[in-house]
Amino acid sequence: MGSRLALDDGVYLRNSVQTAAKILVVGHFAVGKTTFIGTLSEIPPLRTEEVMTQAGAGIDDPKGAPDKTTTTVAMDFGRLTLSEKLVLYLFGTPGQQRFVQVWEDMTRGALGALVLVDPQRLDESFPVMDLVEHYGIPYAIAVNHFDGTPTHSLDEIREALDLLPETPVVTCDARDQRSSADSLIALVRYLQSRLN
């Protein structure tokens, strides 16, 4: 009965799934993590967004996203089945430094991280990359292109972020399912290459 329910409503995993991998989707404040997970998740995503209030005006700096009205205060969660045997659990972390303590719990058991970066605010990516490296999590970079953002070559992004040659760098649009999926596939291929 459970298998039938799973196939009918898509909420439960198929019996054929043999491997589940925890992937973090990280990045600075207002880079598109919630959108990215919502675009890809095959189940209704769990979101912990709250309305930004005047109380947070001195803490959360919306300069890169002046129209942003909500912020993640705990995590986002989604699921994506890549094949009959492999499913990814996507955990989105809050982007503000005040939520750094949440990271320790989120990193436990994570196979890798996709670091979303905004090409207009690359400098804000360094604290996030420092955290990922601190916890020893292999990662790939996904440059999230918003409307009107400047286009830089991947080599320019790699140099600006001072990345190792093997670190994957791809472009994506967090609102586009195919583009977002391609970013995750690049990360998964990188993680597989590290196991060989």
PDB file of C-alpha atoms in Angstrom:
ATOM      1  CA  MET A   1       0.000   0.000   0.000  1.00  0.00           C
ATOM      2  CA  GLY A   2       2.847   2.425   0.827  1.00  0.00           C
ATOM      3  CA  SER A   3       4.435   1.896  -2.603  1.00  0.00           C
ATOM      4  CA  ARG A   4       1.163   2.521  -4.365  1.00  0.00           C
ATOM      5  CA  LEU A   5       0.637   5.730  -2.401  1.00  0.00           C
ATOM      6  CA  ALA A   6       4.196   6.779  -3.214  1.00  0.00           C
ATOM      7  CA  LEU A   7       3.634   6.406  -6.932  1.00  0.00           C
ATOM      8  CA  ASP A   8       0.240   8.079  -6.851  1.00  0.00           C
ATOM      9  CA  ASP A   9       1.106  11.295  -5.037  1.00  0.00           C
ATOM     10  CA  GLY A  10       4.881  11.624  -5.527  1.00  0.00           C
ATOM     11  CA  VAL A  11       5.496  12.461  -1.866  1.00  0.00           C
ATOM     12  CA  TYR A  12       7.078   9.165  -0.835  1.00  0.00           C
ATOM     13  CA  LEU A  13      10.215   7.667  -2.333  1.00  0.00           C
ATOM     14  CA  ARG A  14      10.075   4.779  -4.742  1.00  0.00           C
ATOM     15  CA  ASN A  15      11.258   1.429  -3.437  1.00  0.00           C
ATOM     16  CA  SER A  16      14.014   1.401  -6.092  1.00  0.00           C
ATOM     17  CA  VAL A  17      15.898   4.312  -4.473  1.00  0.00           C
ATOM     18  CA  GLN A  18      19.140   2.978  -3.024  1.00  0.00           C
ATOM     19  CA  THR A  19      21.071   6.154  -2.312  1.00  0.00           C
ATOM     20  CA  ALA A  20      19.976   9.406  -0.719  1.00  0.00           C
ATOM     21  CA  ALA A  21      22.450  12.279  -0.654  1.00  0.00           C
ATOM     22  CA  LYS A  22      22.251  15.428   1.431  1.00  0.00           C
ATOM     23  CA  ILE A  23      23.237  18.510  -0.574  1.00  0.00           C
ATOM     24  CA  LEU A  24      23.496  22.015   0.867  1.00  0.00           C
ATOM     25  CA  VAL A  25      22.421  25.008  -1.195  1.00  0.00           C
ATOM     26  CA  VAL A  26      24.273  27.941   0.297  1.00  0.00           C
ATOM     27  CA  GLY A  27      25.059  31.535  -0.489  1.00  0.00           C
ATOM     28  CA  HIS A  28      24.893  35.030   0.874  1.00  0.00           C
ATOM     29  CA  PHE A  29      21.723  36.906   1.750  1.00  0.00           C
ATOM     30  CA  ALA A  30      19.242  37.323  -1.136  1.00  0.00           C
ATOM     31  CA  VAL A  31      21.189  35.268  -3.687  1.00  0.00           C
ATOM     32  CA  GLY A  32      18.271  32.986  -4.643  1.00  0.00           C
ATOM     33  CA  LYS A  33      18.580  29.859  -2.470  1.00  0.00           C
ATOM     34  CA  THR A  34      14.872  29.629  -1.630  1.00  0.00           C
ATOM     35  CA  THR A  35      13.946  30.181  -5.274  1.00  0.00           C
ATOM     36  CA  PHE A  36      16.474  27.560  -6.411  1.00  0.00           C
ATOM     37  CA  ILE A  37      15.117  24.864  -4.086  1.00  0.00           C
ATOM     38  CA  GLY A  38      11.510  25.764  -4.900  1.00  0.00           C
ATOM     39  CA  THR A  39      12.258  25.514  -8.627  1.00  0.00           C
ATOM     40  CA  LEU A  40      13.747  22.019  -8.341  1.00  0.00           C
ATOM     41  CA  SER A  41      11.865  20.301  -5.549  1.00  0.00           C
ATOM     42  CA  GLU A  42       9.510  17.535  -6.658  1.00  0.00           C
ATOM     43  CA  ILE A  43       7.635  17.853  -3.364  1.00  0.00           C
ATOM     44  CA  PRO A  44       6.185  21.038  -1.912  1.00  0.00           C
ATOM     45  CA  PRO A  45       9.312  22.666  -0.455  1.00  0.00           C
ATOM     46  CA  LEU A  46       9.601  23.417   3.225  1.00  0.00           C
ATOM     47  CA  ARG A  47      10.290  27.110   3.654  1.00  0.00           C
ATOM     48  CA  THR A  48      10.965  29.058   6.826  1.00  0.00           C
ATOM     49  CA  GLU A  49      10.643  32.542   5.431  1.00  0.00           C
ATOM     50  CA  GLU A  50       9.500  35.429   7.540  1.00  0.00           C
ATOM     51  CA  VAL A  51       8.602  38.975   6.564  1.00  0.00           C
ATOM     52  CA  MET A  52      11.491  41.377   6.988  1.00  0.00           C
ATOM     53  CA  THR A  53      10.651  44.053   9.510  1.00  0.00           C
ATOM     54  CA  GLN A  54      12.103  47.377  10.549  1.00  0.00           C
ATOM     55  CA  ALA A  55      13.698  45.580  13.527  1.00  0.00           C
ATOM     56  CA  GLY A  56      16.094  43.834  11.142  1.00  0.00           C
ATOM     57  CA  ALA A  57      16.931  46.966   9.150  1.00  0.00           C
ATOM     58  CA  GLY A  58      20.350  47.372  10.753  1.00  0.00           C
ATOM     59  CA  ILE A  59      21.130  43.651  10.584  1.00  0.00           C
ATOM     60  CA  ASP A  60      20.002  42.422   7.154  1.00  0.00           C
ATOM     61  CA  ASP A  61      21.327  44.538   4.309  1.00  0.00           C
ATOM     62  CA  PRO A  62      19.023  44.266   1.268  1.00  0.00           C
ATOM     63  CA  LYS A  63      21.224  46.510  -0.923  1.00  0.00           C
ATOM     64  CA  GLY A  64      21.621  43.794  -3.564  1.00  0.00           C
ATOM     65  CA  ALA A  65      17.909  42.974  -3.535  1.00  0.00           C
ATOM     66  CA  PRO A  66      15.957  46.126  -2.652  1.00  0.00           C
ATOM     67  CA  ASP A  67      12.600  44.475  -3.464  1.00  0.00           C
ATOM     68  CA  LYS A  68      13.178  41.560  -1.069  1.00  0.00           C
ATOM     69  CA  THR A  69      10.450  41.412   1.585  1.00  0.00           C
ATOM     70  CA  THR A  70      11.073  38.014   3.234  1.00  0.00           C
ATOM     71  CA  THR A  71      14.095  36.145   4.554  1.00  0.00           C
ATOM     72  CA  THR A  72      14.856  32.534   5.501  1.00  0.00           C
ATOM     73  CA  VAL A  73      15.223  32.173   9.257  1.00  0.00           C
ATOM     74  CA  ALA A  74      16.003  28.456   9.617  1.00  0.00           C
ATOM     75  CA  MET A  75      16.264  26.497   6.369  1.00  0.00           C
ATOM     76  CA  ASP A  76      14.657  25.492   3.111  1.00  0.00           C
ATOM     77  CA  PHE A  77      14.171  21.840   2.220  1.00  0.00           C
ATOM     78  CA  GLY A  78      13.345  20.082  -1.028  1.00  0.00           C
ATOM     79  CA  ARG A  79      13.826  16.753  -2.754  1.00  0.00           C
ATOM     80  CA  LEU A  80      14.943  15.852  -6.263  1.00  0.00           C
ATOM     81  CA  THR A  81      15.091  12.328  -7.649  1.00  0.00           C
ATOM     82  CA  LEU A  82      17.940  12.148 -10.164  1.00  0.00           C
ATOM     83  CA  SER A  83      17.443   8.513 -11.157  1.00  0.00           C
ATOM     84  CA  GLU A  84      15.550   5.386 -10.136  1.00  0.00           C
ATOM     85  CA  LYS A  85      18.291   4.785  -7.548  1.00  0.00           C
ATOM     86  CA  LEU A  86      19.476   8.257  -6.480  1.00  0.00           C
ATOM     87  CA  VAL A  87      17.632  11.022  -4.667  1.00  0.00           C
ATOM     88  CA  LEU A  88      18.999  14.356  -3.477  1.00  0.00           C
ATOM     89  CA  TYR A  89      17.779  16.050  -0.323  1.00  0.00           C
ATOM     90  CA  LEU A  90      18.331  19.789  -0.733  1.00  0.00           C
ATOM     91  CA  PHE A  91      18.898  21.901   2.362  1.00  0.00           C
ATOM     92  CA  GLY A  92      19.072  25.676   1.957  1.00  0.00           C
ATOM     93  CA  THR A  93      20.846  27.622   4.663  1.00  0.00           C
ATOM     94  CA  PRO A  94      20.102  31.168   5.779  1.00  0.00           C
ATOM     95  CA  GLY A  95      22.520  33.629   4.218  1.00  0.00           C
ATOM     96  CA  GLN A  96      23.021  36.034   7.095  1.00  0.00           C
ATOM     97  CA  GLN A  97      26.021  35.780   9.422  1.00  0.00           C
ATOM     98  CA  ARG A  98      23.731  35.795  12.455  1.00  0.00           C
ATOM     99  CA  PHE A  99      22.557  32.298  11.474  1.00  0.00           C
ATOM    100  CA  VAL A 100      26.053  30.765  11.305  1.00  0.00           C
ATOM    101  CA  GLN A 101      25.272  28.450  14.251  1.00  0.00           C
ATOM    102  CA  VAL A 102      22.616  26.748  12.114  1.00  0.00           C
ATOM    103  CA  TRP A 103      25.382  25.681   9.727  1.00  0.00           C
ATOM    104  CA  GLU A 104      26.992  23.214  12.129  1.00  0.00           C
ATOM    105  CA  ASP A 105      23.854  21.089  12.288  1.00  0.00           C
ATOM    106  CA  MET A 106      23.141  21.474   8.588  1.00  0.00           C
ATOM    107  CA  THR A 107      26.609  20.309   7.533  1.00  0.00           C
ATOM    108  CA  ARG A 108      26.397  16.972   9.341  1.00  0.00           C
ATOM    109  CA  GLY A 109      26.130  14.243   6.735  1.00  0.00           C
ATOM    110  CA  ALA A 110      26.246  16.641   3.772  1.00  0.00           C
ATOM    111  CA  LEU A 111      27.882  15.129   0.715  1.00  0.00           C
ATOM    112  CA  GLY A 112      28.543  18.501  -0.902  1.00  0.00           C
ATOM    113  CA  ALA A 113      27.381  22.077  -1.331  1.00  0.00           C
ATOM    114  CA  LEU A 114      26.262  24.211  -4.228  1.00  0.00           C
ATOM    115  CA  VAL A 115      27.350  27.789  -3.535  1.00  0.00           C
ATOM    116  CA  LEU A 116      25.086  30.300  -5.288  1.00  0.00           C
ATOM    117  CA  VAL A 117      26.776  33.596  -6.053  1.00  0.00           C
ATOM    118  CA  ASP A 118      25.498  36.891  -7.420  1.00  0.00           C
ATOM    119  CA  PRO A 119      27.877  38.269 -10.076  1.00  0.00           C
ATOM    120  CA  GLN A 120      27.202  41.803  -8.796  1.00  0.00           C
ATOM    121  CA  ARG A 121      28.114  40.901  -5.202  1.00  0.00           C
ATOM    122  CA  LEU A 122      30.954  38.387  -5.478  1.00  0.00           C
ATOM    123  CA  ASP A 123      32.663  39.783  -2.376  1.00  0.00           C
ATOM    124  CA  GLU A 124      29.705  38.622  -0.252  1.00  0.00           C
ATOM    125  CA  SER A 125      30.455  35.023  -1.261  1.00  0.00           C
ATOM    126  CA  PHE A 126      33.772  34.803   0.599  1.00  0.00           C
ATOM    127  CA  PRO A 127      32.326  34.329   4.119  1.00  0.00           C
ATOM    128  CA  VAL A 128      30.049  31.572   2.766  1.00  0.00           C
ATOM    129  CA  MET A 129      32.910  29.818   0.983  1.00  0.00           C
ATOM    130  CA  ASP A 130      35.006  30.122   4.158  1.00  0.00           C
ATOM    131  CA  LEU A 131      32.280  28.313   6.113  1.00  0.00           C
ATOM    132  CA  VAL A 132      31.951  25.538   3.538  1.00  0.00           C
ATOM    133  CA  GLU A 133      35.712  25.058   3.545  1.00  0.00           C
ATOM    134  CA  HIS A 134      35.836  25.211   7.355  1.00  0.00           C
ATOM    135  CA  TYR A 135      33.466  22.250   7.528  1.00  0.00           C
ATOM    136  CA  GLY A 136      35.406  20.394   4.830  1.00  0.00           C
ATOM    137  CA  ILE A 137      32.503  20.170   2.378  1.00  0.00           C
ATOM    138  CA  PRO A 138      33.377  19.867  -1.321  1.00  0.00           C
ATOM    139  CA  TYR A 139      31.495  22.421  -3.382  1.00  0.00           C
ATOM    140  CA  ALA A 140      30.698  23.819  -6.795  1.00  0.00           C
ATOM    141  CA  ILE A 141      29.900  27.429  -7.664  1.00  0.00           C
ATOM    142  CA  ALA A 142      26.684  28.360  -9.474  1.00  0.00           C
ATOM    143  CA  VAL A 143      26.568  31.953 -10.710  1.00  0.00           C
ATOM    144  CA  ASN A 144      22.912  32.948 -10.427  1.00  0.00           C
ATOM    145  CA  HIS A 145      22.089  35.421 -13.179  1.00  0.00           C
ATOM    146  CA  PHE A 146      19.284  37.785 -12.316  1.00  0.00           C
ATOM    147  CA  ASP A 147      17.630  40.113 -14.800  1.00  0.00           C
ATOM    148  CA  GLY A 148      20.085  42.789 -15.814  1.00  0.00           C
ATOM    149  CA  THR A 149      23.132  41.355 -14.040  1.00  0.00           C
ATOM    150  CA  PRO A 150      26.467  41.730 -15.802  1.00  0.00           C
ATOM    151  CA  THR A 151      27.832  38.729 -17.632  1.00  0.00           C
ATOM    152  CA  HIS A 152      31.326  37.621 -16.675  1.00  0.00           C
ATOM    153  CA  SER A 153      33.174  34.676 -18.140  1.00  0.00           C
ATOM    154  CA  LEU A 154      33.495  31.647 -15.895  1.00  0.00           C
ATOM    155  CA  ASP A 155      37.261  32.161 -15.918  1.00  0.00           C
ATOM    156  CA  GLU A 156      36.766  35.715 -14.593  1.00  0.00           C
ATOM    157  CA  ILE A 157      34.478  34.382 -11.840  1.00  0.00           C
ATOM    158  CA  ARG A 158      36.999  31.656 -10.985  1.00  0.00           C
ATOM    159  CA  GLU A 159      39.787  34.221 -10.714  1.00  0.00           C
ATOM    160  CA  ALA A 160      37.715  36.716  -8.720  1.00  0.00           C
ATOM    161  CA  LEU A 161      36.733  34.012  -6.213  1.00  0.00           C
ATOM    162  CA  ASP A 162      40.271  32.566  -6.125  1.00  0.00           C
ATOM    163  CA  LEU A 163      39.031  29.022  -6.737  1.00  0.00           C
ATOM    164  CA  LEU A 164      41.050  25.854  -7.121  1.00  0.00           C
ATOM    165  CA  PRO A 165      41.248  24.646 -10.738  1.00  0.00           C
ATOM    166  CA  GLU A 166      39.102  21.567 -10.009  1.00  0.00           C
ATOM    167  CA  THR A 167      36.226  23.506  -8.411  1.00  0.00           C
ATOM    168  CA  PRO A 168      33.313  23.483 -10.889  1.00  0.00           C
ATOM    169  CA  VAL A 169      31.899  26.865 -11.896  1.00  0.00           C
ATOM    170  CA  VAL A 170      28.627  27.005 -13.821  1.00  0.00           C
ATOM    171  CA  THR A 171      25.959  29.585 -14.558  1.00  0.00           C
ATOM    172  CA  CYS A 172      22.315  29.195 -13.704  1.00  0.00           C
ATOM    173  CA  ASP A 173      19.018  30.979 -13.356  1.00  0.00           C
ATOM    174  CA  ALA A 174      17.479  29.873 -10.056  1.00  0.00           C
ATOM    175  CA  ARG A 175      14.012  30.415 -11.559  1.00  0.00           C
ATOM    176  CA  ASP A 176      14.651  27.969 -14.409  1.00  0.00           C
ATOM    177  CA  GLN A 177      14.279  24.265 -13.675  1.00  0.00           C
ATOM    178  CA  ARG A 178      16.637  22.986 -16.380  1.00  0.00           C
ATOM    179  CA  SER A 179      19.340  25.512 -15.593  1.00  0.00           C
ATOM    180  CA  SER A 180      19.135  24.781 -11.862  1.00  0.00           C
ATOM    181  CA  ALA A 181      19.182  21.014 -12.447  1.00  0.00           C
ATOM    182  CA  ASP A 182      22.288  21.375 -14.628  1.00  0.00           C
ATOM    183  CA  SER A 183      24.026  23.138 -11.723  1.00  0.00           C
ATOM    184  CA  LEU A 184      23.252  20.282  -9.369  1.00  0.00           C
ATOM    185  CA  ILE A 185      24.370  17.728 -11.954  1.00  0.00           C
ATOM    186  CA  ALA A 186      27.720  19.547 -12.227  1.00  0.00           C
ATOM    187  CA  LEU A 187      28.106  19.279  -8.441  1.00  0.00           C
ATOM    188  CA  VAL A 188      27.140  15.590  -8.381  1.00  0.00           C
ATOM    189  CA  ARG A 189      29.614  14.779 -11.175  1.00  0.00           C
ATOM    190  CA  TYR A 190      32.337  16.597  -9.253  1.00  0.00           C
ATOM    191  CA  LEU A 191      31.510  14.657  -6.081  1.00  0.00           C
ATOM    192  CA  GLN A 192      31.595  11.383  -8.022  1.00  0.00           C
ATOM    193  CA  SER A 193      34.973  12.255  -9.529  1.00  0.00           C
ATOM    194  CA  ARG A 194      36.377  12.730  -6.015  1.00  0.00           C
ATOM    195  CA  LEU A 195      35.318   9.194  -5.096  1.00  0.00           C
ATOM    196  CA  ASN A 196      37.151   7.604  -8.039  1.00  0.00           C
TER     197      ASN A 196
END
